[in-house]
PDB file of C-alpha atoms in Angstrom:
ATOM      1  CA  MET A   1      10.523  -2.907  40.122  1.00 37.00           C
ATOM      2  CA  ALA A   2      13.305  -0.316  39.987  1.00 47.00           C
ATOM      3  CA  ALA A   3      16.379  -1.182  37.924  1.00 54.00           C
ATOM      4  CA  GLN A   4      19.503  -2.201  39.787  1.00 64.00           C
ATOM      5  CA  ARG A   5      21.857   0.755  40.228  1.00 72.00           C
ATOM      6  CA  TRP A   6      25.519   0.864  41.259  1.00 87.00           C
ATOM      7  CA  MET A   7      27.781   3.640  42.493  1.00 92.00           C
ATOM      8  CA  CYS A   8      31.454   2.912  41.810  1.00 94.00           C
ATOM      9  CA  THR A   9      34.092   4.567  44.004  1.00 93.00           C
ATOM     10  CA  GLY A  10      37.074   3.518  41.900  1.00 93.00           C
ATOM     11  CA  LEU A  11      39.647   0.824  41.129  1.00 96.00           C
ATOM     12  CA  ARG A  12      41.959  -0.604  43.788  1.00 95.00           C
ATOM     13  CA  TRP A  13      44.850  -3.047  43.546  1.00 95.00           C
ATOM     14  CA  SER A  14      45.033  -5.948  46.000  1.00 91.00           C
ATOM     15  CA  PRO A  15      47.707  -8.673  46.138  1.00 88.00           C
ATOM     16  CA  GLU A  16      45.352 -10.747  43.958  1.00 90.00           C
ATOM     17  CA  GLY A  17      44.936  -8.058  41.291  1.00 93.00           C
ATOM     18  CA  PRO A  18      42.594  -5.197  40.360  1.00 96.00           C
ATOM     19  CA  GLU A  19      39.200  -4.731  42.022  1.00 96.00           C
ATOM     20  CA  LEU A  20      36.320  -2.346  41.436  1.00 95.00           C
ATOM     21  CA  VAL A  21      35.079  -0.821  44.698  1.00 95.00           C
ATOM     22  CA  TRP A  22      31.411   0.070  45.142  1.00 93.00           C
ATOM     23  CA  SER A  23      29.589   2.424  47.463  1.00 88.00           C
ATOM     24  CA  GLY A  24      29.230   0.627  50.788  1.00 83.00           C
ATOM     25  CA  GLY A  25      32.600  -1.110  50.491  1.00 85.00           C
ATOM     26  CA  ARG A  26      31.727  -4.115  48.328  1.00 91.00           C
ATOM     27  CA  ARG A  27      34.520  -5.146  45.946  1.00 93.00           C
ATOM     28  CA  SER A  28      34.415  -6.954  42.615  1.00 93.00           C
ATOM     29  CA  ALA A  29      37.606  -8.787  41.657  1.00 95.00           C
ATOM     30  CA  LEU A  30      38.554  -8.402  38.006  1.00 96.00           C
ATOM     31  CA  THR A  31      40.034 -11.298  36.033  1.00 96.00           C
ATOM     32  CA  TRP A  32      41.517 -11.415  32.558  1.00 97.00           C
ATOM     33  CA  GLY A  33      38.991 -12.428  29.933  1.00 95.00           C
ATOM     34  CA  GLN A  34      35.908 -11.534  31.938  1.00 94.00           C
ATOM     35  CA  ARG A  35      33.128  -9.419  30.433  1.00 93.00           C
ATOM     36  CA  VAL A  36      32.813  -5.866  31.751  1.00 94.00           C
ATOM     37  CA  ALA A  37      29.470  -4.269  30.910  1.00 93.00           C
ATOM     38  CA  PHE A  38      27.505  -1.359  32.368  1.00 93.00           C
ATOM     39  CA  GLY A  39      25.546   1.699  31.323  1.00 94.00           C
ATOM     40  CA  VAL A  40      24.658   5.134  32.655  1.00 95.00           C
ATOM     41  CA  ARG A  41      21.017   6.009  33.283  1.00 91.00           C
ATOM     42  CA  GLU A  42      19.511   8.283  30.648  1.00 90.00           C
ATOM     43  CA  ASP A  43      17.890  10.613  33.189  1.00 88.00           C
ATOM     44  CA  THR A  44      20.897  11.318  35.394  1.00 92.00           C
ATOM     45  CA  VAL A  45      23.850  13.678  35.796  1.00 96.00           C
ATOM     46  CA  ARG A  46      27.219  13.113  37.426  1.00 96.00           C
ATOM     47  CA  ARG A  47      27.325  14.412  40.981  1.00 96.00           C
ATOM     48  CA  CYS A  48      30.071  15.200  43.497  1.00 96.00           C
ATOM     49  CA  VAL A  49      31.199  12.197  45.570  1.00 94.00           C
ATOM     50  CA  GLY A  50      31.989  14.296  48.656  1.00 93.00           C
ATOM     51  CA  ALA A  51      35.215  14.182  50.654  1.00 91.00           C
ATOM     52  CA  ARG A  52      36.828  12.172  53.430  1.00 86.00           C
ATOM     53  CA  GLY A  53      33.813   9.898  53.893  1.00 83.00           C
ATOM     54  CA  ASN A  54      31.288  12.734  53.961  1.00 89.00           C
ATOM     55  CA  ALA A  55      28.626  13.275  51.300  1.00 91.00           C
ATOM     56  CA  CYS A  56      28.629  16.519  49.355  1.00 94.00           C
ATOM     57  CA  PRO A  57      26.111  18.768  51.172  1.00 93.00           C
ATOM     58  CA  THR A  58      24.674  20.090  47.888  1.00 93.00           C
ATOM     59  CA  GLY A  59      25.103  17.059  45.627  1.00 92.00           C
ATOM     60  CA  ALA A  60      26.694  19.425  43.132  1.00 95.00           C
ATOM     61  CA  PRO A  61      27.013  18.403  39.468  1.00 96.00           C
ATOM     62  CA  VAL A  62      30.611  17.787  38.329  1.00 96.00           C
ATOM     63  CA  PRO A  63      32.131  17.708  34.817  1.00 96.00           C
ATOM     64  CA  ALA A  64      32.036  14.358  33.025  1.00 96.00           C
ATOM     65  CA  ARG A  65      35.755  14.563  32.213  1.00 95.00           C
ATOM     66  CA  SER A  66      36.845  15.255  35.798  1.00 94.00           C
ATOM     67  CA  THR A  67      38.988  12.458  37.268  1.00 93.00           C
ATOM     68  CA  GLY A  68      38.368  13.686  40.808  1.00 90.00           C
ATOM     69  CA  ALA A  69      34.538  13.737  40.722  1.00 94.00           C
ATOM     70  CA  ARG A  70      34.446  16.479  43.374  1.00 95.00           C
ATOM     71  CA  CYS A  71      33.040  19.978  43.417  1.00 95.00           C
ATOM     72  CA  GLU A  72      35.374  22.846  44.279  1.00 94.00           C
ATOM     73  CA  GLU A  73      34.471  22.905  47.977  1.00 93.00           C
ATOM     74  CA  CYS A  74      34.800  19.132  48.486  1.00 94.00           C
ATOM     75  CA  GLY A  75      38.043  19.185  46.511  1.00 92.00           C
ATOM     76  CA  ARG A  76      39.499  21.693  48.988  1.00 91.00           C
ATOM     77  CA  LEU A  77      38.320  19.580  51.929  1.00 90.00           C
ATOM     78  CA  ASP A  78      39.885  16.440  50.455  1.00 87.00           C
ATOM     79  CA  ARG A  79      43.240  18.188  49.921  1.00 81.00           C
ATOM     80  CA  ALA A  80      43.196  19.629  53.437  1.00 73.00           C
ATOM     81  CA  HIS A  81      44.547  16.348  54.850  1.00 65.00           C
ATOM     82  CA  SER A  82      46.758  14.972  52.128  1.00 61.00           C
ATOM     83  CA  VAL A  83      50.329  13.714  52.018  1.00 57.00           C
ATOM     84  CA  ALA A  84      50.457  14.513  48.314  1.00 55.00           C
ATOM     85  CA  ALA A  85      49.467  18.126  48.981  1.00 48.00           C
ATOM     86  CA  ASP A  86      51.958  18.498  51.863  1.00 51.00           C
ATOM     87  CA  THR A  87      49.182  19.386  54.303  1.00 50.00           C
ATOM     88  CA  ILE A  88      50.190  16.902  57.028  1.00 62.00           C
ATOM     89  CA  ALA A  89      53.587  16.758  58.683  1.00 61.00           C
ATOM     90  CA  ASP A  90      52.970  14.681  61.802  1.00 69.00           C
ATOM     91  CA  ASP A  91      52.294  11.259  60.273  1.00 78.00           C
ATOM     92  CA  PRO A  92      54.382   8.873  62.455  1.00 85.00           C
ATOM     93  CA  ARG A  93      54.509   6.084  59.851  1.00 92.00           C
ATOM     94  CA  PRO A  94      57.738   5.362  57.957  1.00 94.00           C
ATOM     95  CA  TYR A  95      57.719   6.318  54.289  1.00 96.00           C
ATOM     96  CA  ARG A  96      59.556   4.952  51.278  1.00 97.00           C
ATOM     97  CA  VAL A  97      61.093   6.964  48.458  1.00 97.00           C
ATOM     98  CA  TYR A  98      60.891   5.255  45.062  1.00 98.00           C
ATOM     99  CA  LEU A  99      61.770   5.554  41.378  1.00 98.00           C
ATOM    100  CA  ALA A 100      58.962   4.530  39.008  1.00 98.00           C
ATOM    101  CA  TRP A 101      59.280   3.901  35.231  1.00 98.00           C
ATOM    102  CA  PHE A 102      56.308   4.199  32.851  1.00 97.00           C
ATOM    103  CA  GLY A 103      58.071   4.045  29.505  1.00 96.00           C
ATOM    104  CA  PRO A 104      61.238   5.273  27.755  1.00 94.00           C
ATOM    105  CA  GLY A 105      62.225   8.657  29.177  1.00 93.00           C
ATOM    106  CA  MET A 106      59.367   8.610  31.684  1.00 96.00           C
ATOM    107  CA  VAL A 107      60.717   8.139  35.221  1.00 97.00           C
ATOM    108  CA  LYS A 108      59.396   9.840  38.338  1.00 97.00           C
ATOM    109  CA  VAL A 109      60.401   9.994  41.984  1.00 97.00           C
ATOM    110  CA  GLY A 110      57.775   9.714  44.720  1.00 96.00           C
ATOM    111  CA  ILE A 111      56.990   8.604  48.256  1.00 96.00           C
ATOM    112  CA  THR A 112      54.493   6.159  49.766  1.00 95.00           C
ATOM    113  CA  ALA A 113      53.765   4.838  53.250  1.00 94.00           C
ATOM    114  CA  GLU A 114      55.896   1.737  53.900  1.00 95.00           C
ATOM    115  CA  GLU A 115      52.853  -0.235  55.103  1.00 94.00           C
ATOM    116  CA  ARG A 116      51.225   0.106  51.665  1.00 93.00           C
ATOM    117  CA  GLY A 117      53.949  -1.904  49.964  1.00 93.00           C
ATOM    118  CA  PRO A 118      53.800  -1.669  46.141  1.00 94.00           C
ATOM    119  CA  ALA A 119      50.081  -0.720  46.028  1.00 94.00           C
ATOM    120  CA  ARG A 120      50.822   2.925  45.223  1.00 94.00           C
ATOM    121  CA  LEU A 121      53.001   1.894  42.269  1.00 97.00           C
ATOM    122  CA  LEU A 122      50.293  -0.406  40.885  1.00 97.00           C
ATOM    123  CA  GLU A 123      47.706   2.360  41.297  1.00 96.00           C
ATOM    124  CA  GLN A 124      49.879   4.735  39.254  1.00 96.00           C
ATOM    125  CA  GLY A 125      50.446   2.189  36.499  1.00 97.00           C
ATOM    126  CA  ALA A 126      54.220   1.976  37.070  1.00 97.00           C
ATOM    127  CA  VAL A 127      55.609  -0.601  34.647  1.00 98.00           C
ATOM    128  CA  CYS A 128      58.611  -1.137  36.936  1.00 98.00           C
ATOM    129  CA  PHE A 129      60.090   0.514  40.019  1.00 98.00           C
ATOM    130  CA  SER A 130      62.741   0.339  42.746  1.00 98.00           C
ATOM    131  CA  TRP A 131      62.786   1.587  46.310  1.00 98.00           C
ATOM    132  CA  LEU A 132      65.396   4.266  47.061  1.00 97.00           C
ATOM    133  CA  GLY A 133      65.195   4.741  50.822  1.00 96.00           C
ATOM    134  CA  THR A 134      63.041   4.687  53.959  1.00 97.00           C
ATOM    135  CA  GLY A 135      62.542   7.275  56.686  1.00 96.00           C
ATOM    136  CA  PRO A 136      60.106   9.656  58.456  1.00 95.00           C
ATOM    137  CA  LEU A 137      57.560  11.476  56.289  1.00 94.00           C
ATOM    138  CA  MET A 138      59.141  14.924  56.114  1.00 93.00           C
ATOM    139  CA  ALA A 139      62.647  13.517  55.640  1.00 95.00           C
ATOM    140  CA  ALA A 140      61.327  11.296  52.851  1.00 95.00           C
ATOM    141  CA  ARG A 141      59.666  14.349  51.283  1.00 94.00           C
ATOM    142  CA  ARG A 142      62.942  16.324  51.449  1.00 94.00           C
ATOM    143  CA  THR A 143      64.733  13.394  49.820  1.00 95.00           C
ATOM    144  CA  GLU A 144      62.125  13.287  47.077  1.00 96.00           C
ATOM    145  CA  GLU A 145      62.631  16.994  46.357  1.00 95.00           C
ATOM    146  CA  LEU A 146      66.431  16.633  46.430  1.00 94.00           C
ATOM    147  CA  LEU A 147      66.409  13.751  43.975  1.00 95.00           C
ATOM    148  CA  ARG A 148      63.866  15.377  41.696  1.00 95.00           C
ATOM    149  CA  ALA A 149      66.184  18.372  41.286  1.00 94.00           C
ATOM    150  CA  ALA A 150      69.441  16.406  41.149  1.00 94.00           C
ATOM    151  CA  LEU A 151      68.242  13.737  38.711  1.00 94.00           C
ATOM    152  CA  GLY A 152      66.085  16.014  36.591  1.00 95.00           C
ATOM    153  CA  VAL A 153      62.974  13.845  36.935  1.00 95.00           C
ATOM    154  CA  PRO A 154      59.402  14.946  37.770  1.00 93.00           C
ATOM    155  CA  ASP A 155      57.220  13.929  40.733  1.00 89.00           C
ATOM    156  CA  ARG A 156      54.251  13.187  38.471  1.00 91.00           C
ATOM    157  CA  ILE A 157      53.547  12.064  34.909  1.00 94.00           C
ATOM    158  CA  PRO A 158      50.130  12.584  33.254  1.00 92.00           C
ATOM    159  CA  TYR A 159      48.101   9.426  32.660  1.00 91.00           C
ATOM    160  CA  ALA A 160      47.595  10.437  29.022  1.00 90.00           C
ATOM    161  CA  ARG A 161      51.335   9.982  28.470  1.00 91.00           C
ATOM    162  CA  LYS A 162      51.460   6.697  30.349  1.00 93.00           C
ATOM    163  CA  ARG A 163      48.681   4.987  28.418  1.00 92.00           C
ATOM    164  CA  THR A 164      49.805   6.048  24.943  1.00 89.00           C
ATOM    165  CA  VAL A 165      53.249   4.405  25.288  1.00 92.00           C
ATOM    166  CA  ARG A 166      52.050   1.035  26.611  1.00 92.00           C
ATOM    167  CA  ALA A 167      51.714  -0.313  23.079  1.00 87.00           C
ATOM    168  CA  THR A 168      55.432   0.206  22.394  1.00 90.00           C
ATOM    169  CA  LEU A 169      57.109  -0.800  25.660  1.00 94.00           C
ATOM    170  CA  PRO A 170      60.361  -2.791  25.364  1.00 94.00           C
ATOM    171  CA  ALA A 171      59.745  -6.549  25.463  1.00 92.00           C
ATOM    172  CA  GLY A 172      62.703  -7.345  27.730  1.00 95.00           C
ATOM    173  CA  ALA A 173      62.608  -6.777  31.500  1.00 96.00           C
ATOM    174  CA  GLY A 174      66.279  -5.777  31.469  1.00 96.00           C
ATOM    175  CA  GLU A 175      65.670  -3.006  28.973  1.00 97.00           C
ATOM    176  CA  ARG A 176      62.658  -1.775  30.944  1.00 97.00           C
ATOM    177  CA  ALA A 177      64.769  -1.666  34.123  1.00 97.00           C
ATOM    178  CA  ALA A 178      67.789   0.095  32.628  1.00 97.00           C
ATOM    179  CA  GLU A 179      66.756   3.708  33.329  1.00 97.00           C
ATOM    180  CA  VAL A 180      65.723   2.875  36.899  1.00 98.00           C
ATOM    181  CA  ARG A 181      69.076   1.213  37.592  1.00 98.00           C
ATOM    182  CA  GLU A 182      71.003   4.142  36.145  1.00 97.00           C
ATOM    183  CA  LEU A 183      69.071   6.760  38.107  1.00 97.00           C
ATOM    184  CA  HIS A 184      69.208   4.679  41.302  1.00 97.00           C
ATOM    185  CA  ALA A 185      73.019   4.582  41.058  1.00 97.00           C
ATOM    186  CA  ARG A 186      73.144   8.349  40.569  1.00 96.00           C
ATOM    187  CA  ALA A 187      70.755   8.915  43.473  1.00 96.00           C
ATOM    188  CA  VAL A 188      72.691   6.896  46.055  1.00 93.00           C
ATOM    189  CA  SER A 189      75.954   8.547  44.982  1.00 93.00           C
ATOM    190  CA  LEU A 190      74.686  11.924  46.159  1.00 91.00           C
ATOM    191  CA  GLY A 191      76.100  12.850  49.542  1.00 80.00           C
ATOM    192  CA  ASN A 192      73.451  15.149  50.988  1.00 87.00           C
ATOM    193  CA  TRP A 193      70.514  12.856  51.809  1.00 92.00           C
ATOM    194  CA  PRO A 194      68.732  13.559  55.132  1.00 93.00           C
ATOM    195  CA  GLU A 195      70.421  11.442  57.823  1.00 92.00           C
ATOM    196  CA  SER A 196      67.130   9.842  58.915  1.00 95.00           C
ATOM    197  CA  VAL A 197      66.520   8.324  55.458  1.00 95.00           C
ATOM    198  CA  ALA A 198      68.244   4.963  54.998  1.00 93.00           C
ATOM    199  CA  PRO A 199      69.159   4.220  51.353  1.00 94.00           C
ATOM    200  CA  GLN A 200      68.046   0.875  49.959  1.00 95.00           C
ATOM    201  CA  PRO A 201      69.770  -1.238  47.295  1.00 96.00           C
ATOM    202  CA  CYS A 202      68.411  -1.270  43.764  1.00 97.00           C
ATOM    203  CA  HIS A 203      65.923  -4.072  43.203  1.00 98.00           C
ATOM    204  CA  VAL A 204      63.682  -3.504  40.200  1.00 98.00           C
ATOM    205  CA  THR A 205      60.151  -4.935  40.383  1.00 98.00           C
ATOM    206  CA  ASP A 206      58.429  -5.364  37.013  1.00 98.00           C
ATOM    207  CA  HIS A 207      54.620  -5.125  36.703  1.00 97.00           C
ATOM    208  CA  MET A 208      54.140  -6.117  33.063  1.00 97.00           C
ATOM    209  CA  ALA A 209      52.774  -9.535  34.045  1.00 96.00           C
ATOM    210  CA  ASP A 210      50.638  -8.038  36.846  1.00 97.00           C
ATOM    211  CA  PHE A 211      49.027  -5.759  34.255  1.00 97.00           C
ATOM    212  CA  ASN A 212      48.748  -8.642  31.711  1.00 97.00           C
ATOM    213  CA  LEU A 213      50.176  -6.336  29.047  1.00 96.00           C
ATOM    214  CA  PRO A 214      52.309  -9.039  27.324  1.00 95.00           C
ATOM    215  CA  HIS A 215      49.127 -11.006  26.534  1.00 94.00           C
ATOM    216  CA  ALA A 216      46.918  -8.130  25.363  1.00 94.00           C
ATOM    217  CA  ASP A 217      46.634  -6.433  21.985  1.00 94.00           C
ATOM    218  CA  PRO A 218      47.739  -2.786  22.067  1.00 93.00           C
ATOM    219  CA  ALA A 219      45.034  -0.239  22.857  1.00 94.00           C
ATOM    220  CA  THR A 220      44.060   2.080  20.002  1.00 92.00           C
ATOM    221  CA  GLY A 221      42.315   4.809  21.999  1.00 93.00           C
ATOM    222  CA  ALA A 222      40.581   5.770  25.246  1.00 95.00           C
ATOM    223  CA  VAL A 223      37.174   6.793  26.581  1.00 95.00           C
ATOM    224  CA  THR A 224      37.177  10.546  27.214  1.00 96.00           C
ATOM    225  CA  GLU A 225      34.005  10.774  29.326  1.00 97.00           C
ATOM    226  CA  LEU A 226      30.857   8.930  30.351  1.00 97.00           C
ATOM    227  CA  VAL A 227      27.495  10.291  29.195  1.00 97.00           C
ATOM    228  CA  ALA A 228      23.901   9.682  30.253  1.00 96.00           C
ATOM    229  CA  GLY A 229      22.396   6.880  28.168  1.00 94.00           C
ATOM    230  CA  GLY A 230      25.766   5.505  27.082  1.00 94.00           C
ATOM    231  CA  HIS A 231      27.156   2.051  27.813  1.00 93.00           C
ATOM    232  CA  VAL A 232      30.276  -0.084  27.590  1.00 93.00           C
ATOM    233  CA  ALA A 233      30.657  -3.807  27.023  1.00 92.00           C
ATOM    234  CA  GLY A 234      33.929  -5.559  26.382  1.00 94.00           C
ATOM    235  CA  GLN A 235      36.374  -8.238  27.439  1.00 95.00           C
ATOM    236  CA  LEU A 236      38.984  -7.253  30.025  1.00 97.00           C
ATOM    237  CA  VAL A 237      42.406  -8.003  28.516  1.00 97.00           C
ATOM    238  CA  ALA A 238      44.696  -5.854  30.706  1.00 97.00           C
ATOM    239  CA  ALA A 239      44.711  -3.201  33.432  1.00 97.00           C
ATOM    240  CA  ALA A 240      47.298  -0.669  34.592  1.00 97.00           C
ATOM    241  CA  GLY A 241      46.820   1.920  37.291  1.00 96.00           C
ATOM    242  CA  PRO A 242      43.191   3.088  37.044  1.00 97.00           C
ATOM    243  CA  ASP A 243      42.902   1.981  33.411  1.00 97.00           C
ATOM    244  CA  LEU A 244      40.943  -1.021  32.155  1.00 97.00           C
ATOM    245  CA  HIS A 245      41.902  -2.267  28.674  1.00 97.00           C
ATOM    246  CA  LEU A 246      38.704  -3.599  27.076  1.00 96.00           C
ATOM    247  CA  ASP A 247      38.487  -5.542  23.824  1.00 95.00           C
ATOM    248  CA  THR A 248      35.334  -4.198  22.215  1.00 89.00           C
ATOM    249  CA  GLY A 249      35.599  -6.325  19.067  1.00 83.00           C
ATOM    250  CA  GLY A 250      35.300  -4.888  15.591  1.00 76.00           C
ATOM    251  CA  PRO A 251      37.661  -2.374  13.993  1.00 79.00           C
ATOM    252  CA  ARG A 252      38.350  -0.329  17.134  1.00 81.00           C
ATOM    253  CA  GLY A 253      39.789  -3.307  19.004  1.00 89.00           C
ATOM    254  CA  VAL A 254      41.067  -2.537  22.516  1.00 95.00           C
ATOM    255  CA  LEU A 255      40.056   0.746  24.176  1.00 95.00           C
ATOM    256  CA  VAL A 256      41.132   2.135  27.551  1.00 96.00           C
ATOM    257  CA  LEU A 257      38.558   3.031  30.195  1.00 97.00           C
ATOM    258  CA  ASP A 258      39.908   5.255  32.991  1.00 97.00           C
ATOM    259  CA  THR A 259      37.908   4.131  36.034  1.00 97.00           C
ATOM    260  CA  ARG A 260      38.397   7.557  37.637  1.00 96.00           C
ATOM    261  CA  LEU A 261      35.624   8.672  35.261  1.00 97.00           C
ATOM    262  CA  LEU A 262      33.082   6.327  36.953  1.00 97.00           C
ATOM    263  CA  PRO A 263      32.539   7.830  40.452  1.00 96.00           C
ATOM    264  CA  GLY A 264      29.562  10.184  40.649  1.00 95.00           C
ATOM    265  CA  TRP A 265      27.470   8.371  38.030  1.00 96.00           C
ATOM    266  CA  GLU A 266      24.568   6.017  38.692  1.00 94.00           C
ATOM    267  CA  LEU A 267      25.470   2.866  36.772  1.00 94.00           C
ATOM    268  CA  ILE A 268      23.085   0.160  35.585  1.00 92.00           C
ATOM    269  CA  PRO A 269      23.608  -3.328  34.086  1.00 89.00           C
ATOM    270  CA  ALA A 270      24.153  -3.512  30.329  1.00 85.00           C
ATOM    271  CA  GLN A 271      23.469  -6.532  28.134  1.00 75.00           C
ATOM    272  CA  ALA A 272      24.678  -4.992  24.893  1.00 68.00           C
ATOM    273  CA  LYS A 273      27.034  -6.643  22.428  1.00 78.00           C
ATOM    274  CA  PRO A 274      30.736  -5.722  22.776  1.00 80.00           C
ATOM    275  CA  GLU A 275      30.992  -2.004  22.070  1.00 83.00           C
ATOM    276  CA  ILE A 276      31.504   1.397  23.683  1.00 88.00           C
ATOM    277  CA  THR A 277      29.024   4.184  22.990  1.00 91.00           C
ATOM    278  CA  PHE A 278      30.783   6.731  25.224  1.00 94.00           C
ATOM    279  CA  PRO A 279      32.928   9.367  23.480  1.00 95.00           C
ATOM    280  CA  THR A 280      36.439   8.127  22.692  1.00 94.00           C
ATOM    281  CA  LYS A 281      39.683   9.512  21.309  1.00 93.00           C
ATOM    282  CA  GLU A 282      42.160   7.546  19.229  1.00 92.00           C
ATOM    283  CA  PHE A 283      45.808   7.544  20.195  1.00 88.00           C
ATOM    284  CA  SER A 284      47.760   9.648  17.745  1.00 76.00           C
ATOM    285  CA  ALA A 285      50.765   8.244  15.904  1.00 54.00           C
ATOM    286  CA  ARG A 286      52.495  11.508  16.858  1.00 44.00           C
ATOM    287  CA  GLN A 287      52.568  11.919  20.621  1.00 44.00           C
ATOM    288  CA  ASP A 288      54.574  15.149  20.749  1.00 41.00           C
ATOM    289  CA  GLY A 289      51.503  17.147  21.726  1.00 37.00           C
ATOM    290  CA  LEU A 290      51.205  15.159  24.937  1.00 35.00           C
ATOM    291  CA  PHE A 291      54.748  15.846  26.105  1.00 31.00           C
TER     292      PHE A 291
END
């Protein structure tokens, strides 16, 4: 009988917490303390996941370290209808502008559809955030660009930077919220917002408890790629954005698994003892090279 095989499409955040989503739509809720274990078939390669619900016509191989899991052609198709890529302007839904904080000196401005609530912030691994305003898509985008220039903050922060600072985040919610409050006050004091965007008062939402970070040992490194024949087995102690923090036991302790590395691989059950045989990289004490 053929071995059971899974195709993971990624990690999603629901009001109940993180969930792994599988090909076909099935979801597996993740809970703190549960065992996460799977392997990659020895005789397989990672293949393109396609775009916009369509399979890749060639099933093209994709690099193991790619977080998009798409070939060049499917990548173009996926970006062809994307808010993030500014390729749609007629979305009638209201959008929210937000400030998101990932660690000291790491604040970004962004937009998300109002109907999504805080899901986008959880998906990005925002430790805390506040809404700035609400309005039509293009007006929200203009506001985002205005604030990015006026406040001197980016519209994206690499995940490598986010995950390396989680071990040293301030313990107090007030300290974590301080930069967001300061930048929010500066943002609303500007007088040239688009008229159709209504400013919102500062209310900082903190995700430390949602991510379970206060109750988890700091991560010491991260998986860099999945490989055929490799496996992972560990206890889930925290999650933030697409990252699972897994306690593998032994000297390496907690390692981060970016679930964006999973799509495109055929996964199989693993019964191994707690460990990770995929390539990993330790977090450096000096992080200057990441900035």
